[in-house]
XYZ file of N, CA, C and O in Angstrom:
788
model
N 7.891 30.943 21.222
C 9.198 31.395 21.719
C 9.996 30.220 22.296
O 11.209 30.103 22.122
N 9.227 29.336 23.011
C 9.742 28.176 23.660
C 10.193 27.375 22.285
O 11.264 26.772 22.358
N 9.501 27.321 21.103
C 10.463 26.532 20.009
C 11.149 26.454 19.521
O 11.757 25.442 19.173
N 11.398 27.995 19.202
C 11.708 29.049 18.430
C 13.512 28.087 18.559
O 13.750 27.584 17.461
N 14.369 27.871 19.335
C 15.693 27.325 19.992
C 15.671 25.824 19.004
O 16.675 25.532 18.354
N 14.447 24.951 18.979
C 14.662 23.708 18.043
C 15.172 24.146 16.822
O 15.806 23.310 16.178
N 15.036 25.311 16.335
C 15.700 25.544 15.089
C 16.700 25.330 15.061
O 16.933 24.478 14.204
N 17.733 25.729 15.690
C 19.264 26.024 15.664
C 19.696 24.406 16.182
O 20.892 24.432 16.471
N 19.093 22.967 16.400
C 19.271 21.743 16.349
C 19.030 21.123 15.470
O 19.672 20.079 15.349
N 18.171 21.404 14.614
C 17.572 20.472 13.494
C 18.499 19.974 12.262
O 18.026 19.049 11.602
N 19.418 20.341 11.982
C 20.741 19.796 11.553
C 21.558 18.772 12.364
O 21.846 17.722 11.790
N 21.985 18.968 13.701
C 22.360 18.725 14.480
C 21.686 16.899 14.756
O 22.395 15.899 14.867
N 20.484 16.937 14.795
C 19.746 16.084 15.320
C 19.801 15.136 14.070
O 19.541 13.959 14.321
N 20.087 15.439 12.803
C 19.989 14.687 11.814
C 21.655 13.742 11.630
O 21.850 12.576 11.286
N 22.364 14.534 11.916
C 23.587 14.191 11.652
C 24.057 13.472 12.807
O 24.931 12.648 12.539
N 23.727 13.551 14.000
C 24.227 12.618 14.907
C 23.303 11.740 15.026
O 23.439 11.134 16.089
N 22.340 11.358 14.367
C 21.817 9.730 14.040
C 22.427 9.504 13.292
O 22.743 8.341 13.539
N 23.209 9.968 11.875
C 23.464 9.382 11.172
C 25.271 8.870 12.046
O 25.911 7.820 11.970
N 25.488 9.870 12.623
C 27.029 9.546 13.452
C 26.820 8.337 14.348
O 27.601 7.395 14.475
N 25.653 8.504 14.947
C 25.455 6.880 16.292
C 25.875 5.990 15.023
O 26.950 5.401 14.907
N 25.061 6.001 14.305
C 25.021 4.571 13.711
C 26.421 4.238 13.110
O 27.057 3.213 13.358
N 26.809 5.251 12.282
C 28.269 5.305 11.549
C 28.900 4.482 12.905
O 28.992 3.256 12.976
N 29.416 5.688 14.228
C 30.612 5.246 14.872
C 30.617 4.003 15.696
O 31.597 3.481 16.226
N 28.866 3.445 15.737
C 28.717 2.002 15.988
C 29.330 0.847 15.980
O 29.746 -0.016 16.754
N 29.217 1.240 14.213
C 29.761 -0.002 13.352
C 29.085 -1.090 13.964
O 29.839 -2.012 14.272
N 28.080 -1.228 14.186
C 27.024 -2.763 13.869
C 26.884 -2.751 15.886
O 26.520 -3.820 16.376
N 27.135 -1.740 16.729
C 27.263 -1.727 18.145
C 25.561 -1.202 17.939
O 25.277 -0.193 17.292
N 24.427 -2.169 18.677
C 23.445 -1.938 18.692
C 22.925 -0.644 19.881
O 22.355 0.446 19.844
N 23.511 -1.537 20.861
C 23.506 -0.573 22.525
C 24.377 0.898 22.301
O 24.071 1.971 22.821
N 25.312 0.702 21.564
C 26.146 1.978 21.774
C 25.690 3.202 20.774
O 26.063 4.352 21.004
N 24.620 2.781 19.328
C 24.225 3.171 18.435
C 23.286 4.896 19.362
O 23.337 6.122 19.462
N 22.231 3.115 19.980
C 20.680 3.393 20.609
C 21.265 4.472 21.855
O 20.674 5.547 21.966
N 22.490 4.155 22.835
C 22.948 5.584 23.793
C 23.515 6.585 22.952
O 22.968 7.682 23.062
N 24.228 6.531 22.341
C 24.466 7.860 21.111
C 23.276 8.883 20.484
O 23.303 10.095 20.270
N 22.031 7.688 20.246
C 21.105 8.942 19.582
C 20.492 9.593 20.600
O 20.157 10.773 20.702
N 20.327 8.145 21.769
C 19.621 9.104 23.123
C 20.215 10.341 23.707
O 19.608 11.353 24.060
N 21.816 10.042 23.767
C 22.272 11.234 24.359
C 22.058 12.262 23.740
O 22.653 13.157 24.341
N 21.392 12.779 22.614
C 21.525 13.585 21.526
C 20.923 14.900 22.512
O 21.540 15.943 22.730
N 19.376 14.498 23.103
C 18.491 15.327 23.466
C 18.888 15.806 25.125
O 18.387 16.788 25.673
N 19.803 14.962 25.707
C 20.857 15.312 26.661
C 21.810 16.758 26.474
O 21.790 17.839 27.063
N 22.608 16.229 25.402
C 23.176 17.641 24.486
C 22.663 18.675 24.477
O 23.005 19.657 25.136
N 21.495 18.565 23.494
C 20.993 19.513 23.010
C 20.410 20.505 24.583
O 20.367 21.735 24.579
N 20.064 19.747 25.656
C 20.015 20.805 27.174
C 20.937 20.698 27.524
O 20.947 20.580 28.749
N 22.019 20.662 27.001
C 23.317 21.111 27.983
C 24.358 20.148 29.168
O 25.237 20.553 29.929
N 23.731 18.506 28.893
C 24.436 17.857 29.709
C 25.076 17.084 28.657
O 24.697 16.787 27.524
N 25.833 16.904 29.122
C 27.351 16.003 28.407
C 27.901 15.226 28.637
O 28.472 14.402 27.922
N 27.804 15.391 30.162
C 28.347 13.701 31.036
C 27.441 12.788 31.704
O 27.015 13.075 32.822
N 27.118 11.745 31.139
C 26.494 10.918 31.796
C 26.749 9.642 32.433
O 25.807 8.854 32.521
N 27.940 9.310 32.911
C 28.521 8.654 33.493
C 27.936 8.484 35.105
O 28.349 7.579 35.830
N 26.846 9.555 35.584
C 25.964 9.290 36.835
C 24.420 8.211 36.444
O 23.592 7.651 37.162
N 24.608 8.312 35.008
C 23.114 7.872 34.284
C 23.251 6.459 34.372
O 23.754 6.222 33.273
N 23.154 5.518 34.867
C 23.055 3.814 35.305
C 22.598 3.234 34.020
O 23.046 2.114 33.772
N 21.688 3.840 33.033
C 21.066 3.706 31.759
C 22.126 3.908 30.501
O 21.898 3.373 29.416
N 23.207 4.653 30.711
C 24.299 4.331 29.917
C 25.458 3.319 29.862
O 26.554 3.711 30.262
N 25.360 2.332 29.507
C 26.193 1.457 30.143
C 27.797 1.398 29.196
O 28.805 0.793 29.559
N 27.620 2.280 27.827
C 29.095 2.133 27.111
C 29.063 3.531 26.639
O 30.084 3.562 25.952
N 28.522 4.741 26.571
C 28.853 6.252 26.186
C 28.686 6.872 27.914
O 27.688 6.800 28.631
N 29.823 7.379 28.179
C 29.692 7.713 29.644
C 29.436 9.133 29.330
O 28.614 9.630 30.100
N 30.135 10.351 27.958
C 30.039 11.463 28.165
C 30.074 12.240 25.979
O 30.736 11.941 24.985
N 29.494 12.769 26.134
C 29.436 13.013 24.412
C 31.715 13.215 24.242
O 32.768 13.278 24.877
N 31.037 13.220 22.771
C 32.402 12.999 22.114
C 32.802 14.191 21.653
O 33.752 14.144 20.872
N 32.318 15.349 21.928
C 32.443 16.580 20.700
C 33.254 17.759 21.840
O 33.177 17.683 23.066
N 33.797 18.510 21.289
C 34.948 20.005 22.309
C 33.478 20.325 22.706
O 32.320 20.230 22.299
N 34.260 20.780 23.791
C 33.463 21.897 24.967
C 32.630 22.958 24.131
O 33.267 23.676 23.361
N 31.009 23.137 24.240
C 30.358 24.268 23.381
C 30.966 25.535 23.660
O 31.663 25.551 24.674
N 30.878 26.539 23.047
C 31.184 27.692 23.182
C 30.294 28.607 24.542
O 29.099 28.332 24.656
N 30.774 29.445 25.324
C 29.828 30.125 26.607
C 29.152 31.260 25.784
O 29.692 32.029 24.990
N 27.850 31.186 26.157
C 27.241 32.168 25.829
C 27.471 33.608 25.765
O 28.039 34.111 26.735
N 27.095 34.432 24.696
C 27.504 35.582 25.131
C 27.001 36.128 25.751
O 25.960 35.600 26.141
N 27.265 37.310 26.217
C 26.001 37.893 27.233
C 25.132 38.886 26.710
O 25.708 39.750 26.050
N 23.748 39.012 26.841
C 23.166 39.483 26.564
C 21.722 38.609 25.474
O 20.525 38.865 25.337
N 22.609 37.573 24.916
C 21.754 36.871 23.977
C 21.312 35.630 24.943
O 21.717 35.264 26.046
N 20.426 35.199 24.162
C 19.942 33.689 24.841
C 20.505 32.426 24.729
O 21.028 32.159 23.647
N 20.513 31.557 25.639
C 21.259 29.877 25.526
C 20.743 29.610 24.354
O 19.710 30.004 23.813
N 21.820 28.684 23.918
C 21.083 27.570 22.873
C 20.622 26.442 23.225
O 20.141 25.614 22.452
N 20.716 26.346 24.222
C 20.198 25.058 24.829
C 18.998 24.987 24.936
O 18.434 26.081 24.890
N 18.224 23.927 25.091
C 16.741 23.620 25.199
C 16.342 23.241 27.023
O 16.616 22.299 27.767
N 15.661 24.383 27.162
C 15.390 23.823 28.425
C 14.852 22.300 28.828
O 13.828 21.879 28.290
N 15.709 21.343 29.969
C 15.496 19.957 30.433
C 13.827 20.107 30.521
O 13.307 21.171 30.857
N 13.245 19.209 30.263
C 11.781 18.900 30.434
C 10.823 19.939 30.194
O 9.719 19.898 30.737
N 11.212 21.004 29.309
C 10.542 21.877 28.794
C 9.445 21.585 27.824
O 8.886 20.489 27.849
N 9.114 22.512 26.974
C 7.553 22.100 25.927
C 8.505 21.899 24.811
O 7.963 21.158 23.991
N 9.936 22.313 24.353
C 10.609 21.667 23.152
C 11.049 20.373 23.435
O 10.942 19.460 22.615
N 11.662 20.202 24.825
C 12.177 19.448 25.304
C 10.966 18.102 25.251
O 11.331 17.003 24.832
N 9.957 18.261 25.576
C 9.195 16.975 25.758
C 8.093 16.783 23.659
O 7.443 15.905 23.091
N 8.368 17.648 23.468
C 8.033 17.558 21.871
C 8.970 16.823 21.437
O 8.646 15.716 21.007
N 10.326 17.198 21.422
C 11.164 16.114 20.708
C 11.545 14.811 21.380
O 12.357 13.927 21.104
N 10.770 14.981 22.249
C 10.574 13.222 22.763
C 9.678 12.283 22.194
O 9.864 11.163 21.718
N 8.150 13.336 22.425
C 7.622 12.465 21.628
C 7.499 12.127 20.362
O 6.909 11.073 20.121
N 8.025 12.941 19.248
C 7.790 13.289 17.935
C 9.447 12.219 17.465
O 9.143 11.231 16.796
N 10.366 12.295 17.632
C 11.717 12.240 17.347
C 12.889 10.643 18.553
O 13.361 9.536 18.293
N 12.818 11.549 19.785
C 12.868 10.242 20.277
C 12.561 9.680 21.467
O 12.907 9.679 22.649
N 11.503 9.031 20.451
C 10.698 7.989 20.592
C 11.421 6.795 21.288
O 12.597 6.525 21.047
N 10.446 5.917 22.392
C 11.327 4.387 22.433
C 11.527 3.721 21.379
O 12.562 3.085 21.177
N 10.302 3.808 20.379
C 10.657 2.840 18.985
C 11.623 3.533 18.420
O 12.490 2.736 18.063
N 11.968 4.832 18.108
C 13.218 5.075 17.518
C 14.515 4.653 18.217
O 15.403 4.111 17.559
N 14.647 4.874 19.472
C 15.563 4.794 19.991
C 16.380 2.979 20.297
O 17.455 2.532 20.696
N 15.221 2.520 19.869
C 15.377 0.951 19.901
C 15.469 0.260 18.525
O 16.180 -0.741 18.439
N 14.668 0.808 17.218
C 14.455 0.474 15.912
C 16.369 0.911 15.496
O 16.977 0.148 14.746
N 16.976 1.975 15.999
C 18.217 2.401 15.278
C 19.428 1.758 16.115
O 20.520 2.229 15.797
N 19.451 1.044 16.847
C 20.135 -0.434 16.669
C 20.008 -1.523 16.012
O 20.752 -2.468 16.275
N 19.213 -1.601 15.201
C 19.216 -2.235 14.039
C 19.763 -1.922 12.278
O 19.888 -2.580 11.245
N 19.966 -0.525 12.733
C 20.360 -0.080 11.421
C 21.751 -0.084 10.873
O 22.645 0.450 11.530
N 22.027 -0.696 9.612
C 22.993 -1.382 8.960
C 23.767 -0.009 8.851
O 23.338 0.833 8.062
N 25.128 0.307 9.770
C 26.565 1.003 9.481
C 26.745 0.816 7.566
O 27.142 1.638 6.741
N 26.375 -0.282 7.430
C 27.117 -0.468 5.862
C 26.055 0.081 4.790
O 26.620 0.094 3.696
N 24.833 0.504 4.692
C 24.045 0.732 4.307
C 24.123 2.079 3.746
O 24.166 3.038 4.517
N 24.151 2.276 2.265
C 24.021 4.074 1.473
C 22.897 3.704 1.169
O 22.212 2.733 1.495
N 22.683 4.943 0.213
C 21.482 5.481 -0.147
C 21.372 4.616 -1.599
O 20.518 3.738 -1.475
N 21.813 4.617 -2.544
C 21.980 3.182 -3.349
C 21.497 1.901 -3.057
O 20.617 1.291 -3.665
N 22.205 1.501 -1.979
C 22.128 -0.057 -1.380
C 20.412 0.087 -0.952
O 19.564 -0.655 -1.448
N 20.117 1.085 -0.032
C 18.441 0.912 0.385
C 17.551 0.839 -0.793
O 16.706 -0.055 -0.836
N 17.676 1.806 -1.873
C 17.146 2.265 -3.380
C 17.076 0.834 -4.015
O 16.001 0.371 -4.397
N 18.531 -0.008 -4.139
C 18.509 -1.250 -4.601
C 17.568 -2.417 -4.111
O 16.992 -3.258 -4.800
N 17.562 -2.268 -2.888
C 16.727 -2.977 -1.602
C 14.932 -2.814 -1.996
O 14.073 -3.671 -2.198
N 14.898 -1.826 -1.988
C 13.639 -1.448 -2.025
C 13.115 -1.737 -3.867
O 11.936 -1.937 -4.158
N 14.036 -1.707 -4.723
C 13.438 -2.192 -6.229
C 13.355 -3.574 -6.400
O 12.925 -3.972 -7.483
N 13.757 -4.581 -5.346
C 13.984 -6.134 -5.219
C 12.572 -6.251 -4.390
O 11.534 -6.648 -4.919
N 12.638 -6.000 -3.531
C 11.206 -5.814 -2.597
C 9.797 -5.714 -3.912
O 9.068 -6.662 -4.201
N 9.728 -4.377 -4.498
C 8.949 -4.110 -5.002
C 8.357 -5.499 -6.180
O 7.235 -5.873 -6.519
N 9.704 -5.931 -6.513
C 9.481 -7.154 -7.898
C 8.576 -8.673 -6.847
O 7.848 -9.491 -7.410
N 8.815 -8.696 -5.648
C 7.963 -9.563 -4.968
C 6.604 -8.641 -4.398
O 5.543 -9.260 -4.312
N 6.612 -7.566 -4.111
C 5.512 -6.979 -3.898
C 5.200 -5.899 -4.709
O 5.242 -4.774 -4.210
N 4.841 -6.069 -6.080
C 4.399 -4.477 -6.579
C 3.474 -3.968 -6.024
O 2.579 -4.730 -5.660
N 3.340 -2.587 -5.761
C 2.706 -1.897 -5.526
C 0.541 -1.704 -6.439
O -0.578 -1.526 -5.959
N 1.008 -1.856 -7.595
C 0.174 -1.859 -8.242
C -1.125 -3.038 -8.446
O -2.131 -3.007 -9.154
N -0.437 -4.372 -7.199
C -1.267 -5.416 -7.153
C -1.913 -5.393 -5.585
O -1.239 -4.933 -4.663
N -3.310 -5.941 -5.355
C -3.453 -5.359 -4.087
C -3.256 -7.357 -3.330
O -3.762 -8.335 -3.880
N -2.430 -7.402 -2.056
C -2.141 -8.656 -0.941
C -2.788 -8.441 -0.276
O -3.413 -7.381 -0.304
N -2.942 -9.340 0.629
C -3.683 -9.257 1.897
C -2.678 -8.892 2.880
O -1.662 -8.469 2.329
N -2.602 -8.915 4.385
C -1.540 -8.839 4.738
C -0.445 -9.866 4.774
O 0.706 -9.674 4.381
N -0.898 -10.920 5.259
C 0.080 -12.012 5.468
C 0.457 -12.275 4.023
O 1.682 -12.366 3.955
N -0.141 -12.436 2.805
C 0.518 -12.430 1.532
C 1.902 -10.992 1.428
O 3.080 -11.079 1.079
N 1.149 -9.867 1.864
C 2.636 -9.003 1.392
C 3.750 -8.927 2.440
O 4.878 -8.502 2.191
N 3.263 -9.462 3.861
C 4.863 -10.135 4.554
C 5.331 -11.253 4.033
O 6.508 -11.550 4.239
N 4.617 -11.961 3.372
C 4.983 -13.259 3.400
C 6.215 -13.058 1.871
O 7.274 -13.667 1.725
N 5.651 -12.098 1.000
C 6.574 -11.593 -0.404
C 7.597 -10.876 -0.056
O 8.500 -10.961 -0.888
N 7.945 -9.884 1.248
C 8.374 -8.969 1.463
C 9.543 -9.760 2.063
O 10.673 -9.300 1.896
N 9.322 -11.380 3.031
C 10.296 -11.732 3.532
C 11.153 -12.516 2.377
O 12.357 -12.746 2.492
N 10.240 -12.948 1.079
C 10.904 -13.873 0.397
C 11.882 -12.528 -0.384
O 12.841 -12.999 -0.996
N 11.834 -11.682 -0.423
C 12.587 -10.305 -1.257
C 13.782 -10.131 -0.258
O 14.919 -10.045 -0.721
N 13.564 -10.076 1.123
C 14.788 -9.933 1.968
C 15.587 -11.136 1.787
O 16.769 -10.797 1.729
N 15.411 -12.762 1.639
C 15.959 -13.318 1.404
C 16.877 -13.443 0.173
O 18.073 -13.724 0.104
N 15.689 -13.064 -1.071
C 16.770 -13.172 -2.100
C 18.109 -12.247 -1.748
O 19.248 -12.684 -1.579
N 17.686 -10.875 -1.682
C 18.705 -9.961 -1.387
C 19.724 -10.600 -0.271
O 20.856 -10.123 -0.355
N 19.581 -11.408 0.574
C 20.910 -11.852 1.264
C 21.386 -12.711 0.908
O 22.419 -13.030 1.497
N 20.921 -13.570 -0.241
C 21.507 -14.569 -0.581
C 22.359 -14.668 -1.679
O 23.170 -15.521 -2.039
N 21.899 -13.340 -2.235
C 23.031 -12.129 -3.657
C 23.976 -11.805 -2.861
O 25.134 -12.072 -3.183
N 23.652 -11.059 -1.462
C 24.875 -10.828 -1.031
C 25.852 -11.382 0.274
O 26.425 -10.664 1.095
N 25.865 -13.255 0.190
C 26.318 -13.621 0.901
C 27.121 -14.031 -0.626
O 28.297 -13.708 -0.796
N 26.363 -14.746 -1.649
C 27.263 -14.917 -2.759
C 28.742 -14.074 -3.439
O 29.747 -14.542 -3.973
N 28.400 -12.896 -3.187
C 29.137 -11.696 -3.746
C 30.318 -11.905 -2.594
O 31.451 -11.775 -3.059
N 30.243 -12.258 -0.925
C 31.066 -12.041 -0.315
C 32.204 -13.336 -0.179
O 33.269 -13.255 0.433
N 31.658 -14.635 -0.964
C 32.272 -15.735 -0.718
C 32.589 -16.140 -2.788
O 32.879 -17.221 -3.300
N 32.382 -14.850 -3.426
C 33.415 -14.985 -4.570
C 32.277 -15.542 -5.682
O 32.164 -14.957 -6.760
N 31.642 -16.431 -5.431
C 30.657 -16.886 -6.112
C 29.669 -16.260 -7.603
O 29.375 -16.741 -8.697
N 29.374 -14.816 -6.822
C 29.095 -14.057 -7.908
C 30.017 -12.973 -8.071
O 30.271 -12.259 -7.101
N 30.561 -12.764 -9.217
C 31.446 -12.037 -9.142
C 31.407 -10.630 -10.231
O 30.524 -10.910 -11.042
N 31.847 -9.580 -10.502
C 32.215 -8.017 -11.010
C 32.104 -9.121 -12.320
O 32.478 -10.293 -12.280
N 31.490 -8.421 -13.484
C 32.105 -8.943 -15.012
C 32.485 -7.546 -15.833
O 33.404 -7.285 -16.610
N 31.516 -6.864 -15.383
C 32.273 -5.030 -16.013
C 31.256 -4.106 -15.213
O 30.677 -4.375 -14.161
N 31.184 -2.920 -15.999
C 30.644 -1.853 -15.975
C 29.729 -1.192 -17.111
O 30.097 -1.118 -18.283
N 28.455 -0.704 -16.627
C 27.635 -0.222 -17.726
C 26.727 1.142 -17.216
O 25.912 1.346 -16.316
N 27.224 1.802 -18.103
C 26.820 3.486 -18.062
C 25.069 3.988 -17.760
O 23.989 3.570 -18.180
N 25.386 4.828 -17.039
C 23.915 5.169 -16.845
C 23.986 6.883 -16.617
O 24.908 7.467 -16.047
N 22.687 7.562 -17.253
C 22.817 9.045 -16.795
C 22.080 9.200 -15.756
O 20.861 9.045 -15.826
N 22.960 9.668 -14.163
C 22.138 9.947 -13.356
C 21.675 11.104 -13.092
O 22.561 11.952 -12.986
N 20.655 11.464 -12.947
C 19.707 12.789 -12.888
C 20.047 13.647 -11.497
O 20.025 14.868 -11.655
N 20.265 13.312 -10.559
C 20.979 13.853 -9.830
C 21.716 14.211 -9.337
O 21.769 14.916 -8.329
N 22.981 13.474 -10.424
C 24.320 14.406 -10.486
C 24.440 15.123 -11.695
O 25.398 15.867 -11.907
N 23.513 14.941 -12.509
C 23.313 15.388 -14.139
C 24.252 14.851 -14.854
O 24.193 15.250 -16.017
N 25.180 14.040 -14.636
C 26.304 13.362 -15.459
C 26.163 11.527 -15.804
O 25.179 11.057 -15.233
N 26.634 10.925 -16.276
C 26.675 9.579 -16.342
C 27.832 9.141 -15.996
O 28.974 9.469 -16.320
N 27.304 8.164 -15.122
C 27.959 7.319 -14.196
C 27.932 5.856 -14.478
O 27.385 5.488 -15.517
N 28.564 4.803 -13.512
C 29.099 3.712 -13.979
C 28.602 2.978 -12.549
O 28.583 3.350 -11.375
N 28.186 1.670 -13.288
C 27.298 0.396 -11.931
C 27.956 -0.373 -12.791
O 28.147 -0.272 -14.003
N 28.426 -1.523 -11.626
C 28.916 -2.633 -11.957
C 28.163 -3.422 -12.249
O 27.069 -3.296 -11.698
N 28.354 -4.837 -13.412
C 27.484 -5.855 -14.036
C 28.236 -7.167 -13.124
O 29.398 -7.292 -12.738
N 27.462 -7.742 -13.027
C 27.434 -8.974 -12.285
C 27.190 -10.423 -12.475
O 25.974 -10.607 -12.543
N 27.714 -11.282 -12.564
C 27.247 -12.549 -12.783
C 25.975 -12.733 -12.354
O 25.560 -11.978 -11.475
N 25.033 -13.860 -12.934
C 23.711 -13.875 -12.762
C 23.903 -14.286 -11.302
O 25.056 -14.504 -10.930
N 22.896 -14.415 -10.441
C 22.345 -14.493 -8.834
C 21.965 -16.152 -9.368
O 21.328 -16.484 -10.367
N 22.605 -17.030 -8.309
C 22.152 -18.428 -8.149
C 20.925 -18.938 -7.937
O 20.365 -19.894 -8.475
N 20.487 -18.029 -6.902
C 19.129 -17.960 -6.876
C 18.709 -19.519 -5.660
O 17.527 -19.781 -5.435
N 19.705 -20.261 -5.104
C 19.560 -21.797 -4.550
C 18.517 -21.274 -3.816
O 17.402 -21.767 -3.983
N 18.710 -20.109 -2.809
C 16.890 -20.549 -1.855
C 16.300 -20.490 -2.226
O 15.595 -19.923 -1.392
N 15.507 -20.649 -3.341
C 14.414 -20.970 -3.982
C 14.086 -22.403 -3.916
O 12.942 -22.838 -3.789
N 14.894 -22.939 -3.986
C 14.828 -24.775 -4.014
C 14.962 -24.967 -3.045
O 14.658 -26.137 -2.815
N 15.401 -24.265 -1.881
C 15.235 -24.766 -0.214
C 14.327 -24.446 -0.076
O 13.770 -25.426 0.420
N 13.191 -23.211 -0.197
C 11.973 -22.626 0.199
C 10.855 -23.753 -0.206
O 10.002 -24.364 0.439
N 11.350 -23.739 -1.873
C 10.112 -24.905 -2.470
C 10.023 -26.126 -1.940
O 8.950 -26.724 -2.019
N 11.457 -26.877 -1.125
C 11.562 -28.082 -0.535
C 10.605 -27.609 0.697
O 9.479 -28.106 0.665
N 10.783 -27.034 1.399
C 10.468 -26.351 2.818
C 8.468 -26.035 2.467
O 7.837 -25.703 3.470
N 7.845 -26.127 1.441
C 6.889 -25.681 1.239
C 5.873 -27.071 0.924
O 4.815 -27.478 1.403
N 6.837 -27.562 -0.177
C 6.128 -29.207 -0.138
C 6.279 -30.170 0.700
O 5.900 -31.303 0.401
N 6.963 -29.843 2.115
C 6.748 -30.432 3.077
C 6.052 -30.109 3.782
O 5.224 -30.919 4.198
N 6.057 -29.051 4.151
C 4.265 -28.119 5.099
C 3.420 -29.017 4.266
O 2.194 -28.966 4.352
């Protein structure tokens, strides 16, 4: 019965992580008080401008909730209750609440998908590393990927067209841009950097 109320948040809780981070825009501190205040909300406080721990969201951003009607139950989650301290520990977490100031405003679901098939070509899955071998592949994959897209932002690599693809989850075919080949230079700084170790 005491959970039974997390239901009617669980949308809620998804979409205002994805809002911290959006209305951030690259604001690490203001990201990390946005998702915290979430579980504030969700019991019913709104202003935290007494909280010394907020130092740039003093009070949520959203109209006044609606007053209960009478007869039915709050939606609110009771403060330090058994939902209340479940979605602390399960949801937010200090590592969450600290890991999502790091998370890239500019970042879709594409761009991570792309991220993660560049990764994979330095670390397949299907070969077994040790550990320090698959950080050590995993950082050289983050590099290439920033070094495609510091190129792309200073003109270097540039749009040459478009080439069709059917995507399965919109059931239609769609269009990705083709690109000049990737320069690829940190490779020859890494290899310099390696035969000097």
């Amino acid at each position: 019965a005491q959970m039974k109320v997390r239901r009617i948040w669980q949308r809620t809780i998804i979409n205002k992580a994805y809002d911290a981070v959006l209305k951030a825009q690259g604001n690490g501190i203001l990201a990390s008080e946005m998702f915290r205040s979430t579980l504030l909300c969700m019991s019913g406080i709104h202003d935290f401008s007494s909280d010394p721990s907020f130092t740039q969201l003093k009070r949520c951003t959203h109209s006044p909730p609606p007053p209960t009607p009478p007869g039915q139950d709050t939606m609110f989650i009771e403060r330090d209750g058994r939902a209340y301290k479940r979605l602390q520990e399960v949801i937010f977490t200090d590592k969450n609440i600290d890991d999502i100031q790091n998370v890239s405003w500019l970042l879709k679901t594409s761009t991570c998908e792309s991220l993660n098939a560049l990764a994979w070509r330095y670390a397949p899955k299907d070969n077994y590393f040790d550990r320090k071998g698959h950080e050590l592949r995993t950082m050289m994959g983050i590099i290439h990927w920033n070094q495609t897209k510091k190129d792309e932002l200073e003109g270097t690599r540039i749009v040459t067209g478009q080439k069709a693809y059917f995507n399965h989850t919109l059931k239609k075919h769609v269009f990705r841009n083709v690109k000049t080949p990737a320069r690829n230079a940190w490779r020859e700084a890494v290899k310099k950097a390696t035969y000097e170790v």
